[in-house]
mmCIF file of C-alpha atoms in Angstrom:
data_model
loop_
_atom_site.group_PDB
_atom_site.id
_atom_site.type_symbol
_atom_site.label_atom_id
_atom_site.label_comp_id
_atom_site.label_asym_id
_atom_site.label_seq_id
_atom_site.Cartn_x
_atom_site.Cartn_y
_atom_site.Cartn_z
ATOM 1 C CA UNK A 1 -43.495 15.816 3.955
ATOM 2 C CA UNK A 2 -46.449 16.473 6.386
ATOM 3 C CA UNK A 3 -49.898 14.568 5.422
ATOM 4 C CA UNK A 4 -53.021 14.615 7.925
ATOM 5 C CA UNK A 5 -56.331 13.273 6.562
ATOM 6 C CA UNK A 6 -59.399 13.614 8.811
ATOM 7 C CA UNK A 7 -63.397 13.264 7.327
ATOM 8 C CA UNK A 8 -64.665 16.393 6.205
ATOM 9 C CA UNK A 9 -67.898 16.330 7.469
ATOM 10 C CA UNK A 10 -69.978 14.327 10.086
ATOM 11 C CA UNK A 11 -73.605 14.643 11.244
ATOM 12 C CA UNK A 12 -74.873 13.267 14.721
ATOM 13 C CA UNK A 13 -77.648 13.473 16.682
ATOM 14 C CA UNK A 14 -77.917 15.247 20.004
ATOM 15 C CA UNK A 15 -76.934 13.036 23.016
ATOM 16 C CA UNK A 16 -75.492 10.457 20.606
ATOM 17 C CA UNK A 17 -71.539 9.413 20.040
ATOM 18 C CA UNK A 18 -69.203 10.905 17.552
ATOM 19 C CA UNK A 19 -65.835 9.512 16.696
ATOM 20 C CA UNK A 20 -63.790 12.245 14.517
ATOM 21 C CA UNK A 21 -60.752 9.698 13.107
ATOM 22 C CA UNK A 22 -57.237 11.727 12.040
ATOM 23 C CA UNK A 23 -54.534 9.982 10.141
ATOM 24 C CA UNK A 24 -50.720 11.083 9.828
ATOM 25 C CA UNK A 25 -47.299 10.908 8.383
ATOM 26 C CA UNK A 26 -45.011 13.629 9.140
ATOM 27 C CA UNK A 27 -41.754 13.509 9.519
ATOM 28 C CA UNK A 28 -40.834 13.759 13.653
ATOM 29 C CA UNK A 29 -43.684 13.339 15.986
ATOM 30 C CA UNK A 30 -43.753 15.365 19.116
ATOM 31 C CA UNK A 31 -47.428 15.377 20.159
ATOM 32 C CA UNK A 32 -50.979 15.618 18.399
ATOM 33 C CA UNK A 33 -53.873 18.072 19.494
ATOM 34 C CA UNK A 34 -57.334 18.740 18.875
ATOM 35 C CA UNK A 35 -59.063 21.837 18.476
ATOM 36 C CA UNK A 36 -62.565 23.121 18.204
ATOM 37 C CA UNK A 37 -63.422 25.828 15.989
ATOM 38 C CA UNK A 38 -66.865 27.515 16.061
ATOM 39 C CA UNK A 39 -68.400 29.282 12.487
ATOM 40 C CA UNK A 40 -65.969 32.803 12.600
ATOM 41 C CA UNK A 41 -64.517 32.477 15.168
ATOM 42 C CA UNK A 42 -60.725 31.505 16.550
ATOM 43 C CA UNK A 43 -59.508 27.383 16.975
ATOM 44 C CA UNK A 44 -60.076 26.649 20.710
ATOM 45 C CA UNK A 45 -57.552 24.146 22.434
ATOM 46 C CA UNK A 46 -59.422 20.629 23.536
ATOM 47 C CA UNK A 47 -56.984 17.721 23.775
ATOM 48 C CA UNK A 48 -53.411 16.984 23.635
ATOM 49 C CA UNK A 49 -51.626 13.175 23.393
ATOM 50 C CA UNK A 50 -48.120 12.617 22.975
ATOM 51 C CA UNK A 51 -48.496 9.005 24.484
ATOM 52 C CA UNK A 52 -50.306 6.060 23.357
ATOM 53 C CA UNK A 53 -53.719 5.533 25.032
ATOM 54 C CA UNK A 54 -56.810 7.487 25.572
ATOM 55 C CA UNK A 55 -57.029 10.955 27.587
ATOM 56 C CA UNK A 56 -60.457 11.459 29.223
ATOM 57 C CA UNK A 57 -61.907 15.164 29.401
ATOM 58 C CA UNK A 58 -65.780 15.362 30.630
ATOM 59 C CA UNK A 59 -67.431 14.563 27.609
ATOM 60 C CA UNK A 60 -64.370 14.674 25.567
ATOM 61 C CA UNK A 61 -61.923 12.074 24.723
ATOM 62 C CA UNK A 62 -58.720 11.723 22.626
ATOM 63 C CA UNK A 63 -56.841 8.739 21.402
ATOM 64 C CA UNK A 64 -53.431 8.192 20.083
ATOM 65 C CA UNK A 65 -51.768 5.101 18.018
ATOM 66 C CA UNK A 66 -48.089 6.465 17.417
ATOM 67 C CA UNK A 67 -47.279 3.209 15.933
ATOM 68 C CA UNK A 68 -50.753 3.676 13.373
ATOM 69 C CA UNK A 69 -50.292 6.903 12.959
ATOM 70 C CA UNK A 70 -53.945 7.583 13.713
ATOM 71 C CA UNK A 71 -55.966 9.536 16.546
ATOM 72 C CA UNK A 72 -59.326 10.013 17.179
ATOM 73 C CA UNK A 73 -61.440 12.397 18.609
ATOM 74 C CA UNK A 74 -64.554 11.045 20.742
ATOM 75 C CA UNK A 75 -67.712 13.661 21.410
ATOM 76 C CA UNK A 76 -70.061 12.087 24.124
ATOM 77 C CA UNK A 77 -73.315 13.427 24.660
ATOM 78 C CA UNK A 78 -73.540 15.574 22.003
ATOM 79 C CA UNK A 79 -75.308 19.068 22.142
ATOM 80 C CA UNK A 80 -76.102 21.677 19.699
ATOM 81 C CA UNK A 81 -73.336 23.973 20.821
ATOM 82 C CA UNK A 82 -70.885 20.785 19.552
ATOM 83 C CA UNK A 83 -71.904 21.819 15.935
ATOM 84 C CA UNK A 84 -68.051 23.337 15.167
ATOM 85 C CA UNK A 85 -65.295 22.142 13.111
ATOM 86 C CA UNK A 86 -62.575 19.943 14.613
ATOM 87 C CA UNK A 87 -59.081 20.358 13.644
ATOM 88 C CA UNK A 88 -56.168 17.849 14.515
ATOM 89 C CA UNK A 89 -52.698 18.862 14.566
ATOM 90 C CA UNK A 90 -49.015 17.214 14.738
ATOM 91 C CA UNK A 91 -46.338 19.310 16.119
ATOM 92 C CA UNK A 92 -43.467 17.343 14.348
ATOM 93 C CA UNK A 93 -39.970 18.872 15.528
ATOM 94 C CA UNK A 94 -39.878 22.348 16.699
ATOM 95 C CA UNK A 95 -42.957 23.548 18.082
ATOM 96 C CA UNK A 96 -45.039 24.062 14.345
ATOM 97 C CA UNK A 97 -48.510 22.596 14.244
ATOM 98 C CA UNK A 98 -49.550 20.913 10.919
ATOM 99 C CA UNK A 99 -53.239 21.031 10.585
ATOM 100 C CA UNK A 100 -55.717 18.944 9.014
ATOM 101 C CA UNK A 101 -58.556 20.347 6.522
ATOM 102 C CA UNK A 102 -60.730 20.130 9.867
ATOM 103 C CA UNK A 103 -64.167 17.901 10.027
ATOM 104 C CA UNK A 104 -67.282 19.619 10.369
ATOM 105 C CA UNK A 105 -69.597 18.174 12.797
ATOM 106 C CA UNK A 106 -73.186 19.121 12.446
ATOM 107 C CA UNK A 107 -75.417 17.761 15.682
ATOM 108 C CA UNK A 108 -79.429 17.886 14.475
ATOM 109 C CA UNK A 109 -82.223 17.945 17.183
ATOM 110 C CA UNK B 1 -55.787 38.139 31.576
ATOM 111 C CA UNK B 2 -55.914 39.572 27.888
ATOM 112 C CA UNK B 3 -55.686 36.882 25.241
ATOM 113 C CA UNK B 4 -54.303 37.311 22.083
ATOM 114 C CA UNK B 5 -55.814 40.193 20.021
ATOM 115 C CA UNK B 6 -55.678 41.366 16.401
ATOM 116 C CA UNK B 7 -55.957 44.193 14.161
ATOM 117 C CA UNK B 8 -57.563 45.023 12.472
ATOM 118 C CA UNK B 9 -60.294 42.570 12.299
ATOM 119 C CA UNK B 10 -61.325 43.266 8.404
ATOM 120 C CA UNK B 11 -59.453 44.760 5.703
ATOM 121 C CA UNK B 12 -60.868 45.132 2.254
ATOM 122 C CA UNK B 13 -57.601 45.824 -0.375
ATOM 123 C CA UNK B 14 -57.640 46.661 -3.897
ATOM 124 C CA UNK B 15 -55.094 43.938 -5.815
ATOM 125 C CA UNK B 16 -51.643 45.042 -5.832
ATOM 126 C CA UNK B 17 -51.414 47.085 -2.291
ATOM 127 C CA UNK B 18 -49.818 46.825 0.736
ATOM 128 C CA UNK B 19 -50.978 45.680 3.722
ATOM 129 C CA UNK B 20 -49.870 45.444 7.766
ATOM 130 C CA UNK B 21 -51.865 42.729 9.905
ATOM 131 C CA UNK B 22 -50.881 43.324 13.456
ATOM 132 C CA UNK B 23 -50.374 40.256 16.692
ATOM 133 C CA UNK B 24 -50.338 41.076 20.272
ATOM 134 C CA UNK B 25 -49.659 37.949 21.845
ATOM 135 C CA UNK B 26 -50.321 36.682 25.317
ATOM 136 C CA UNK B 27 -48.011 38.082 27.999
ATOM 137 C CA UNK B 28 -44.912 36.020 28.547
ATOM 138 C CA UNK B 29 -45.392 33.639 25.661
ATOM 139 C CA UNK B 30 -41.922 33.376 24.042
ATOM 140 C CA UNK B 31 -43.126 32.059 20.999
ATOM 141 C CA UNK B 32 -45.536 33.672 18.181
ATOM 142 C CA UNK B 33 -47.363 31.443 14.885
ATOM 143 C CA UNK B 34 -48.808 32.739 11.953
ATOM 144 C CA UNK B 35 -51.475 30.673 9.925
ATOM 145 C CA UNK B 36 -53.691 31.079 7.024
ATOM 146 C CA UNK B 37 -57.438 29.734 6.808
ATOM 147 C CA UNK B 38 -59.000 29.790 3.568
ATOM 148 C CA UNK B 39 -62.779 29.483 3.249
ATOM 149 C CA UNK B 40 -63.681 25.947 4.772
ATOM 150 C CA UNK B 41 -60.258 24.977 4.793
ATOM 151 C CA UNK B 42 -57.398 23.742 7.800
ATOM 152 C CA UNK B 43 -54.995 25.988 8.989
ATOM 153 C CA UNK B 44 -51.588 26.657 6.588
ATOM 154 C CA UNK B 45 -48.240 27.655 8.869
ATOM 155 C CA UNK B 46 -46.934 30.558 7.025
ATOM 156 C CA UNK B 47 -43.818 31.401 10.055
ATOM 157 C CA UNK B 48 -42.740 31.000 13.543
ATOM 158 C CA UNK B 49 -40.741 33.286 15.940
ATOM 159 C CA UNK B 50 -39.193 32.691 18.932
ATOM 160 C CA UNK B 51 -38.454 35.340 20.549
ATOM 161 C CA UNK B 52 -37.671 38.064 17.555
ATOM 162 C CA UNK B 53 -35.929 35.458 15.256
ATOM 163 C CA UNK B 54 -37.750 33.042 12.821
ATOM 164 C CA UNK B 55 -36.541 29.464 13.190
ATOM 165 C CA UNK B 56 -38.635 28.901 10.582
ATOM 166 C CA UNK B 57 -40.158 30.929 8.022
ATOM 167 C CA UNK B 58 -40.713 28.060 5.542
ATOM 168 C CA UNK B 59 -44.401 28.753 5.106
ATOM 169 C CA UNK B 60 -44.151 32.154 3.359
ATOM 170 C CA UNK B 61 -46.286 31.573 0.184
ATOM 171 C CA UNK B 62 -44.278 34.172 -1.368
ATOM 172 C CA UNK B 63 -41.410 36.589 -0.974
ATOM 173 C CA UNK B 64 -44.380 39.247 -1.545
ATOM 174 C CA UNK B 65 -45.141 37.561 2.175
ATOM 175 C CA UNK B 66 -42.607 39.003 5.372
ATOM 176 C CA UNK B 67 -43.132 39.337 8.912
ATOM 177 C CA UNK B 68 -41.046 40.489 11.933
ATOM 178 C CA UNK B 69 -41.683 40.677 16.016
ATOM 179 C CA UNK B 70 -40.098 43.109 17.915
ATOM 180 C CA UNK B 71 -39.348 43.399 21.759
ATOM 181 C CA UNK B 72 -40.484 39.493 21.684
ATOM 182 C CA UNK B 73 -43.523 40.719 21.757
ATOM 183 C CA UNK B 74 -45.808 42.919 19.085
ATOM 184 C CA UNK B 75 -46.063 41.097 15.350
ATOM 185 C CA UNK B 76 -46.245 42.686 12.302
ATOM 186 C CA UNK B 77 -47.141 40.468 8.922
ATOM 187 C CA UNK B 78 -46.780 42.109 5.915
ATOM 188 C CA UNK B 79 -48.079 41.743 2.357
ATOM 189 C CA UNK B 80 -46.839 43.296 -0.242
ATOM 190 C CA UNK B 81 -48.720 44.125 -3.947
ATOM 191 C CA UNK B 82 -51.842 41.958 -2.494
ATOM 192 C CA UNK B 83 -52.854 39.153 -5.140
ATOM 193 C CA UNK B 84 -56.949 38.017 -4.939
ATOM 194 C CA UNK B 85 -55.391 34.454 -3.658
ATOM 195 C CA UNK B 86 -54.208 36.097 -0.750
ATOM 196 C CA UNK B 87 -57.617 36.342 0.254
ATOM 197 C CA UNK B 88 -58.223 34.435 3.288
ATOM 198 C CA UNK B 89 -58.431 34.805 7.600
ATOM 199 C CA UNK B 90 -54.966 35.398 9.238
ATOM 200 C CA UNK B 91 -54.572 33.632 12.397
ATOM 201 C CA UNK B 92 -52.076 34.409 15.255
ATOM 202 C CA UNK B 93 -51.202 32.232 17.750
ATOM 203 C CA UNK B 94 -48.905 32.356 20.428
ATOM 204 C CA UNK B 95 -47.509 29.526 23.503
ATOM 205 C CA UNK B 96 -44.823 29.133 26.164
ATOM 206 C CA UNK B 97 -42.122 27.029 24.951
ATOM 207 C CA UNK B 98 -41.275 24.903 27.922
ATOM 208 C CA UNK B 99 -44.345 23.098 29.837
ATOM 209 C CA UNK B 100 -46.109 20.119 29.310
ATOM 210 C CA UNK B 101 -48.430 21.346 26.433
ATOM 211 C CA UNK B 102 -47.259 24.321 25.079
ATOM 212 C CA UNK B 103 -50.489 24.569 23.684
ATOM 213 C CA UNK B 104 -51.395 27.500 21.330
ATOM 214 C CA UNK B 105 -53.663 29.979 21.993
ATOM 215 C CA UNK B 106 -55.166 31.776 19.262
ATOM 216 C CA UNK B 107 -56.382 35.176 17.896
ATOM 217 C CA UNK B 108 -60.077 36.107 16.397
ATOM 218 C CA UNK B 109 -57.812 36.422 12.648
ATOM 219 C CA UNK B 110 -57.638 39.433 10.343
ATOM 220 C CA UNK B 111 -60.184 38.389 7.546
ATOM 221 C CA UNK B 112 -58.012 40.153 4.083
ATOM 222 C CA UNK B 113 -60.491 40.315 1.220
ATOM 223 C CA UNK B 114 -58.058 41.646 -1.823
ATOM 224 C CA UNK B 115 -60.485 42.860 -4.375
#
């Protein structure tokens, strides 16, 4: 079976750090990706790893242990417009995406 | 160029009808997703064509639940004798299946509310 586990909700402070953390088992592993998803509105592609290590996207980063099973999602400089939901994925074999329940980041003033 | 759109945005049902969400996916993408959002909740894969076949159809909730795609390109999703469960926001997505990513881009959803 497919199991992803990610916080469901964090709160931050503009400018400050967040680090959204995403566990998985599944059954194949053929990449993970984040997504942002704004209040209403559709899931918005951020980050893709398929490799261990750290990909580095402005003020977004995304990290992969394939051998933990784990990923994280790293929001630098946070700004208002960062208040979303996050959702990590695992595209296992084939090209299916099993989601998360998605973290909800709130960023206060 | 024209992302992927969906229609209709709303529909308010009365339990036990029939309903027709529509997917126009992105030029050229090959391959077409259907997911289900409940309130607050992740994404659920219902099905997945490539091309007009369905490699995989395994998340169907239902047989109530069927979908097809025609001319690899238009997808219909269709519910039959709509339950109040089935309430939730139908998501499209669509991707190229060769590249580096194949990254899915989604639709704004069809939000069902079966009364």
């Amino acid at each position: 079976g497919q199991n992803i586990d990610q916080p469901t909700e964090m709160t931050a402070t503009e400018g400050a750090i967040v680090q959204i953390n995403c566990t998985y088992q599944t059954s194949g592993f053929n990449g993970l990706f984040w997504y942002q998803q704004h209040a209403g509105e559709a899931p918005t592609f951020l980050s893709y790893n398929v490799l261990d290590g750290l990909e580095e996207k402005g003020r977004f980063s995304s990290f992969l242990s394939r051998s933990k099973g784990y990923s994280y999602l790293l929001l630098k400089e946070l700004q208002m417009k960062d208040s979303a939901s996050y959702l990590c994925a695992v595209r296992a074999a084939g090209n299916k995406l099993t989601f998360g329940g998605g973290t909800r980041v709130l960023v206060k003033p | 160029g024209a992302g992927v759109s969906q229609s209709p945005s709303n529909k308010v049902t009365e339990k036990g009808k029939d309903v027709e969400l529509r997917c126009d996916p992105i030029s050229g993408h090959t391959a077409l997703y259907w997911y289900r959002q409940s309130l607050g909740q992740g994404l659920e894969f219902l099905i997945y064509f490539q091309g007009n076949s369905a490699p995989d159809k395994s998340g169907l909730p239902s047989d109530r639940f069927s979908a097809e795609r025609t001319g690899g390109s238009v997808s219909t999703l269709t519910i039959q004798r709509t339950q109040q469960e089935d309430s939730a926001v139908y998501l499209c997505a669509s991707s190229f299946l060769t590249g580096t990513y194949n990254e899915q881009f989604f639709g704004p959803g069809t939000r069902l509310t079966v009364l």
